[in-house]
XYZ file of C-alpha atoms in Angstrom:
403
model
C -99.215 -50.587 -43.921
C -95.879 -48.814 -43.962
C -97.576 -46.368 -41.182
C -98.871 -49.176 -39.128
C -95.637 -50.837 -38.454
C -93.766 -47.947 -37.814
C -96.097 -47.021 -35.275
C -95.972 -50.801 -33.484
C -92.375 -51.235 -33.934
C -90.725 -48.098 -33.475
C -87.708 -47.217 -35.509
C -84.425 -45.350 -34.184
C -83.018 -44.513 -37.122
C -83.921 -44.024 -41.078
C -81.411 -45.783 -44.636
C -83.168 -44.129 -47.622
C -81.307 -45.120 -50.978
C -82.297 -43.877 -54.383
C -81.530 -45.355 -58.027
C -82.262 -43.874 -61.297
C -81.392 -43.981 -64.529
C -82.918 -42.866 -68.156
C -82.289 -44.242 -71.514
C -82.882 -43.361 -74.959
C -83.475 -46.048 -77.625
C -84.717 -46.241 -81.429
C -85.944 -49.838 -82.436
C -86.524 -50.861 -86.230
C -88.724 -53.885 -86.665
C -89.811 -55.569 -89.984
C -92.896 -57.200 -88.574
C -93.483 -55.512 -85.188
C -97.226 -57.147 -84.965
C -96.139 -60.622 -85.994
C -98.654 -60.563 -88.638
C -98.552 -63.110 -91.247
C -97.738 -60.365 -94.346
C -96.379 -57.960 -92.996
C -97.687 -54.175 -93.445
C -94.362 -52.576 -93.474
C -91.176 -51.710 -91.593
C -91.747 -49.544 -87.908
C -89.434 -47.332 -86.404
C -90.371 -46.879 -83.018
C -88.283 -44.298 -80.996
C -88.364 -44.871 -77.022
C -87.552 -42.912 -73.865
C -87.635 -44.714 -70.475
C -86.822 -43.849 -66.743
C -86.363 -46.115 -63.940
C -86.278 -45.844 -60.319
C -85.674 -47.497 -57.491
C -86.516 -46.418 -53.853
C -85.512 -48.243 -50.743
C -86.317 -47.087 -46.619
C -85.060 -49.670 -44.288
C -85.865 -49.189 -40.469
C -84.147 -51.515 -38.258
C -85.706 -54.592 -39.127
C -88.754 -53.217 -41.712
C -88.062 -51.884 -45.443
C -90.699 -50.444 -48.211
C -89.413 -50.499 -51.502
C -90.594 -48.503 -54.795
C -90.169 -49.820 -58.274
C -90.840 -47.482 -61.129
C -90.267 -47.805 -64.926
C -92.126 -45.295 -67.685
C -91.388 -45.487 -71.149
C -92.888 -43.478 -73.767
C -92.944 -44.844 -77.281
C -93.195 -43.025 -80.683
C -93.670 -45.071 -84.065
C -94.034 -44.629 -87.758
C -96.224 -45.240 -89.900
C -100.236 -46.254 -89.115
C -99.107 -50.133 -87.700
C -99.330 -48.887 -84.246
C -100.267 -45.860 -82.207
C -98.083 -44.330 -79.711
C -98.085 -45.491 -76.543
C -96.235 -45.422 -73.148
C -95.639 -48.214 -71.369
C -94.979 -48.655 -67.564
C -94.768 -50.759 -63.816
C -94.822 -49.735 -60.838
C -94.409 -52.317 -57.571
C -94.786 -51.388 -54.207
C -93.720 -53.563 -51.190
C -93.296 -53.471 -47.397
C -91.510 -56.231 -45.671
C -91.036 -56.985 -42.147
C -88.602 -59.244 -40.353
C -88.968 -60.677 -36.853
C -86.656 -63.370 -35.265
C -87.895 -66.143 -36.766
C -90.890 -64.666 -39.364
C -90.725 -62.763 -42.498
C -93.670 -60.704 -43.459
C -94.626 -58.828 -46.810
C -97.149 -57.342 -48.733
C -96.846 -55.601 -52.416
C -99.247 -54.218 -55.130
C -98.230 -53.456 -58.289
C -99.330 -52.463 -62.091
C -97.473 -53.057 -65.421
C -98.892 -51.590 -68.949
C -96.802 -53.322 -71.300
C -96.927 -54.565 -75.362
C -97.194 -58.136 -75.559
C -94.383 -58.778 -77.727
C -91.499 -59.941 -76.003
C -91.128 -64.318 -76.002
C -89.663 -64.383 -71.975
C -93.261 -62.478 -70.961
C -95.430 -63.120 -73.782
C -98.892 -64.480 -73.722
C -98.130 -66.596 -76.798
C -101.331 -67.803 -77.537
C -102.466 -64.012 -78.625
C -100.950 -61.307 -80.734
C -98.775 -58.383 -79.597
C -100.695 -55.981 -78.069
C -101.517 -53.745 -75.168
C -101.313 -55.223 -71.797
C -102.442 -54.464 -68.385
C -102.202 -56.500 -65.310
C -102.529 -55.476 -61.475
C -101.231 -57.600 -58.973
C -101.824 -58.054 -55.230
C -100.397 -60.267 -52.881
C -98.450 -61.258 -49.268
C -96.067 -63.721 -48.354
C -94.831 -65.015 -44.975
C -92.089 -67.360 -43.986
C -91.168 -69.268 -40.678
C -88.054 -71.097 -39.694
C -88.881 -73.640 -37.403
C -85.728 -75.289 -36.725
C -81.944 -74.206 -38.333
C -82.300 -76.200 -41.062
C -86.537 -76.260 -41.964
C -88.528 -73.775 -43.099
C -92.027 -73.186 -43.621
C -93.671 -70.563 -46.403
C -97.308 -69.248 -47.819
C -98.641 -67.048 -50.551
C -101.446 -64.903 -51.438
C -101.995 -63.486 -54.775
C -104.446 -62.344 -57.577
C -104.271 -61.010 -60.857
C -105.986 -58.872 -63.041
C -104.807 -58.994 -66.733
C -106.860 -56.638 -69.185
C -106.313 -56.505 -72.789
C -106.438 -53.874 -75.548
C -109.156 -53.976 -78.259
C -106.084 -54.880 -81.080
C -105.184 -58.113 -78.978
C -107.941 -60.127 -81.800
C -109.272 -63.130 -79.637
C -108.522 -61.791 -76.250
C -110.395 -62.867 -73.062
C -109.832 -60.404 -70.032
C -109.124 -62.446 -66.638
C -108.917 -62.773 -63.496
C -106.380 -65.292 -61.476
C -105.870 -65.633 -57.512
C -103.874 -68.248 -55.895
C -102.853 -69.376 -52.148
C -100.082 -72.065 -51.184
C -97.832 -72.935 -49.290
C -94.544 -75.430 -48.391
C -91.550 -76.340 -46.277
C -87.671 -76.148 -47.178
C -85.372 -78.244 -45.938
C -81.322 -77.724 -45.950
C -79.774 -81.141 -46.150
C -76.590 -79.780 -45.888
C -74.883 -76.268 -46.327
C -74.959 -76.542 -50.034
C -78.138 -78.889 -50.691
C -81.803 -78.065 -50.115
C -85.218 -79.807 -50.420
C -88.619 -77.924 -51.092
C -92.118 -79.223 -51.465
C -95.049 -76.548 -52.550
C -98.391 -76.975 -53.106
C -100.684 -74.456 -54.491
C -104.779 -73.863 -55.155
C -105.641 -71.612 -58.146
C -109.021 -70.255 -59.505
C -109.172 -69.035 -63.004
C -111.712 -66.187 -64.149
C -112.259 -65.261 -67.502
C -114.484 -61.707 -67.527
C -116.507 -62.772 -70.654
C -116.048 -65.753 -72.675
C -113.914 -68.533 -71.750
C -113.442 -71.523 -69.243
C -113.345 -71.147 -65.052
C -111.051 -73.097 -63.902
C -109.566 -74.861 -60.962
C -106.259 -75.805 -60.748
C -104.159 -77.898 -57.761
C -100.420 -78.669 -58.217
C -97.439 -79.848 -56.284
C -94.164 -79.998 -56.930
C -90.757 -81.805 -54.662
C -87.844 -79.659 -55.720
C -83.695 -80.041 -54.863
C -81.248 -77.675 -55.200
C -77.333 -77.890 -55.078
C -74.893 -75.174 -55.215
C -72.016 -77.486 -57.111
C -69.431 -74.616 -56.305
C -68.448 -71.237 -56.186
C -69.544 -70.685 -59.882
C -71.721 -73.240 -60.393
C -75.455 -74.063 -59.099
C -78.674 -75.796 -60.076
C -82.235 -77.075 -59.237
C -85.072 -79.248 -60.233
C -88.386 -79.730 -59.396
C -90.863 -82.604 -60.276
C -94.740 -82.432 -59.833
C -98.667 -83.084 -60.785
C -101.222 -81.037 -61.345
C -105.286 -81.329 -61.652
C -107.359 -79.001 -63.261
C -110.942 -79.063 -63.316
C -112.651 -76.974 -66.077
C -116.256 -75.519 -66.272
C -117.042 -74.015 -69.735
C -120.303 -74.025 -71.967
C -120.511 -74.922 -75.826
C -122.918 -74.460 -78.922
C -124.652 -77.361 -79.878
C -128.154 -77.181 -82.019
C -131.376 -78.380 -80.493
C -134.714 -78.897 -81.901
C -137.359 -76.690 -79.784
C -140.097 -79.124 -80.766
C -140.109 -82.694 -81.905
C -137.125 -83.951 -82.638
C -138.844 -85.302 -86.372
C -140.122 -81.854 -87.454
C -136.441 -81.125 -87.499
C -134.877 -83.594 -89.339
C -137.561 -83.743 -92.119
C -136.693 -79.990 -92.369
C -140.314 -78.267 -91.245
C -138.827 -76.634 -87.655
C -135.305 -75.284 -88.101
C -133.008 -76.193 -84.961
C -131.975 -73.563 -82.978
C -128.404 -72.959 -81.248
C -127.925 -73.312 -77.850
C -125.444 -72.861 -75.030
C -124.808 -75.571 -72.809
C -122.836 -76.374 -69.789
C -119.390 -78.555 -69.994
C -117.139 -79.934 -67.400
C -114.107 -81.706 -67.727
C -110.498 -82.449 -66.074
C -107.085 -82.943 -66.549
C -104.050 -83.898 -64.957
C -100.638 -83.653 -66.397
C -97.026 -83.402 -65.199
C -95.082 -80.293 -63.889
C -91.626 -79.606 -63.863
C -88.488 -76.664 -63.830
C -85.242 -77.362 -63.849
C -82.111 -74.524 -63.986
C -78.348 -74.515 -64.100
C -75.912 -71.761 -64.542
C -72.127 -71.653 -64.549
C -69.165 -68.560 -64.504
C -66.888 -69.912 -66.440
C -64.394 -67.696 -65.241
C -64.545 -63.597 -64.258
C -65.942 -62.720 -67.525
C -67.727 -65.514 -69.279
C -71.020 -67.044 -67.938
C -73.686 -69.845 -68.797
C -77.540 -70.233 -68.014
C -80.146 -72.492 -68.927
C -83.602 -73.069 -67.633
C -86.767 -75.108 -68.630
C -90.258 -75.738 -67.173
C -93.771 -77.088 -67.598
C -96.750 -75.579 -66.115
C -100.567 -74.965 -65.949
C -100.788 -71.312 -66.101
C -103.561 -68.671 -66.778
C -104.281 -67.105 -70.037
C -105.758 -64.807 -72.407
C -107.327 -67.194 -75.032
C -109.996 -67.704 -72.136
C -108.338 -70.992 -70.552
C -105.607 -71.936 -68.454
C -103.264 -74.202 -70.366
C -100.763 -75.941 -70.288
C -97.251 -73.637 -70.788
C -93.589 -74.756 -72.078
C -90.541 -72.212 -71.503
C -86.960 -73.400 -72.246
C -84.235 -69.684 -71.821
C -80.748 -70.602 -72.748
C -78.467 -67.170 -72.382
C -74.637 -66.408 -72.607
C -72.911 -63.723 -71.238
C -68.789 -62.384 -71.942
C -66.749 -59.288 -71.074
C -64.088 -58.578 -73.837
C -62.859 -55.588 -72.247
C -63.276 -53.607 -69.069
C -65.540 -51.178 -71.327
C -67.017 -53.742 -74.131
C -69.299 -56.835 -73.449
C -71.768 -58.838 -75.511
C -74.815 -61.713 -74.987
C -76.301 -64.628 -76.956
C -80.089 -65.901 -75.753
C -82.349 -68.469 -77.039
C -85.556 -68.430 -76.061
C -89.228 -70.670 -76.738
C -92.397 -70.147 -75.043
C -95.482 -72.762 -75.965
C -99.203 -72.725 -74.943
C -101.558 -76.111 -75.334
C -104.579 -76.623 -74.667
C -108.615 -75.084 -75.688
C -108.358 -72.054 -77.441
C -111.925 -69.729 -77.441
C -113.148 -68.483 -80.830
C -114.694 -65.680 -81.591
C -118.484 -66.900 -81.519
C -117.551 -68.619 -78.502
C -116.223 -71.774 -80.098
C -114.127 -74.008 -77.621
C -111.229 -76.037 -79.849
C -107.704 -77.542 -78.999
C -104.796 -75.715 -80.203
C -101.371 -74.735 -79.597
C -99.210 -71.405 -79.659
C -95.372 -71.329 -80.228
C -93.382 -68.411 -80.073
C -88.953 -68.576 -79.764
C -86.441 -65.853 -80.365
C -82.695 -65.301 -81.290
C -80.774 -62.245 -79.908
C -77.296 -61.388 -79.798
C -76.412 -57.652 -78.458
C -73.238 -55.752 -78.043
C -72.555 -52.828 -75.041
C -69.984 -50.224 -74.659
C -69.423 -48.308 -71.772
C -68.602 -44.966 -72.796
C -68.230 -43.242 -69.226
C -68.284 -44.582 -65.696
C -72.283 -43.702 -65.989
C -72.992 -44.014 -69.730
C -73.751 -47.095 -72.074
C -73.978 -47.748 -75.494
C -75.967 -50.869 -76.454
C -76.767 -52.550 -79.816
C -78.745 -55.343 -80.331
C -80.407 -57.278 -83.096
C -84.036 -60.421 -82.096
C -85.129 -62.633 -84.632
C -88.707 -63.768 -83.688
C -90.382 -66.857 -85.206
C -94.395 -67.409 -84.335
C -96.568 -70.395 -85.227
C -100.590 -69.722 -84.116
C -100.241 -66.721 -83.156
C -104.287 -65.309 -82.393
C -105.690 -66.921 -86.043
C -103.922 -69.347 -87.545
C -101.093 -68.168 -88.912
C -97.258 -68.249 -88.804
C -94.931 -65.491 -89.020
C -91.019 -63.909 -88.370
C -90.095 -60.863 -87.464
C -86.231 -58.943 -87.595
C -85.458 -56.275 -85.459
C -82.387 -53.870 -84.375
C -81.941 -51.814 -81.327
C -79.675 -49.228 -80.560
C -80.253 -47.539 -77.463
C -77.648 -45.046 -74.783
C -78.751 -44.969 -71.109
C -77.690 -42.869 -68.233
C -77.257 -44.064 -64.704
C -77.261 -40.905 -62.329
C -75.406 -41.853 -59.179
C -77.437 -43.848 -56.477
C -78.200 -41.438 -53.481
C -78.100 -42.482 -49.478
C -79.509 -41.129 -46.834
C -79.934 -41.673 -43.089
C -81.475 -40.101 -40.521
């Protein structure tokens, strides 16, 4: 793609830019698989490297995202493992049209609240992602957008429960700027859920009216408000007799299970809503909250609940610290292992505080201690978790380049 442009819109001149940095971290955790007794306290000892590369030409840049961690633990809980993403994009800009494309990959432990797939235990992760995006002003003041995407999310055999899926999306909307500090948006989107196995394909239209307002220098917010209407097609076990319904219930022909076909739909309200506030140069407030029908590994979309409350201060020029609070909740039919459909719901939230000292212009020293509380998570069950962090990361000095 990169190639393609280049050749139809010639460039006369090259910005390359180049970030990297590596870090070093050793985690203990009291419960690392959320289990409901716990097997024993895991010491897992990471190292990760990120980098970021950037080439802009005149009015077209391709970007590379790369993160690699490796991870060592004790004891049999878990295996080592190395987690990763990489994201690759290429964006174009014309006078009034914005173009781009990306693909990416993430193998990742699904363990952390923010980007958890609550309704499952912690576990191996992997997800590939395609998709393009293109936006048009039409006048000063309105806008017009669309999206493309699907979604590939595979699971590890340890994930117990796990249905392996497949999501794509299109949609689409217009932006409006009331005035230089207000904004109206209206999306609408088409989804089609696709579980690889067992599970429910689904369809799934929303909409949402959003406004945003930048309140000042240090303060801004939005909200949103919408439907959505899924439609569900899924199968369930029910017993049938294969010959006269009598010989059955007098007991001489034993009924046999079968599979049949189920549809059903739902409709149910949407809505997001954020606010955050600098309280001055070295203090600052967010807060977000949401309701959605999103894809998921239990084999089902449902219905998802996020609420992120985070704090932020600088004591020093060298020393700073940070407070979050955050709940993720999944509702809706939950696949068993035999292929059972039931309603259920999965709650995860989290409590961290963390500390960071810079030690050199280019060196950091971090501390931090999660609390992690889960109700449902794969079988019934609920269970906590306590873990510390203390980690020292590197950033080597970002590199430009022009030709």
């Amino acid at each position: 793609m990169a190639v393609l442009l280049g050749t139809v819109f010639p460039a006369h001149a090259d910005l390359w830019s180049l970030e990297s940095s590596v870090q070093s971290s050793l985690e203990t955790n009291d419960n690392v698989n959320l289990a409901k007794h716990s097997p024993g306290t895991v010491n897992n000892l990471s190292l990760s490297t990120t980098l970021g590369a950037t080439r802009r030409v005149e009015n077209m840049a391709t970007r590379l995202g790369l993160n690699a961690s490796g991870v060592t633990s004790s004891g049999r809980v878990n295996p080592d493992r190395v987690d990763g993403r990489i994201n690759l994009s290429q964006s174009l800009s014309l006078e009034s049209d914005d173009f781009e494309v990306s693909a990416g990959y993430a193998q990742d432990f699904n363990n952390v609240v923010q980007t958890a797939d609550v309704g499952l235990s912690p576990g191996q992760r992997r997800t590939t992602t395609v998709g393009g995006s293109w936006s048009h002003s039409i006048t000063e003041r309105l806008s017009s957008s669309a999206q493309v995407s699907s979604n590939q999310t595979r699971y590890g055999q340890a994930v117990t429960n796990s249905a392996d899926y497949t999501d794509t999306s299109f949609g689409g909307g217009l932006s409006y700027r009331l005035t230089e500090i207000d904004a109206l948006n209206l999306h609408l989107s088409h989804s089609e859920y696709r579980p690889v196995s067992l599970g429910n394909r689904s369809q799934t239209d929303d909409w949402s009216l959003g406004l945003s307002h930048q309140w000042s220098e240090s303060a801004s917010s939005s909200v949103s408000l919408g439907s959505y209407r899924t439609r569900t097609q899924g199968s369930t076990l029910a017993l049938v007799c294969p010959l006269d319904a009598v010989l059955c219930r007098v007991g001489l022909v034993p009924y046999i299970p079968v599979r049949q076909p189920v549809t059903s739909s739902s409709t149910g309200l949407q809505y997001s809503a954020s606010y955050s506030y600098a309280l001055d140069e070295v203090t600052s407030l967010s807060f977000s909250a949401s309701r959605s029908q999103r894809p998921n590994g239990s084999g089902s979309v449902q219905r998802s609940d996020a609420l992120n409350l985070s704090a932020s201060h600088s004591f020093s020029e060298t020393w700073g610290g940070s407070a979050s609070y955050n709940m993720s909740r999944t509702s809706g039919p939950i696949v068993g292992s035999v292929g059972t459909v039931n309603a259920g719901e999965s709650r995860q939230q989290s409590f961290s505080v963390s500390l960071s000292h810079q030690l050199a212009d280019d060196l950091t020293l971090g501390l931090s201690y999660r609390l992690t509380q889960a109700n449902n998570v794969g079988p019934s069950n609920s269970a906590q978790s306590n873990s510390l962090n203390v980690s020292l990361s590197y950033s080597f000095p970002t590199l430009d380049a022009s030709r």
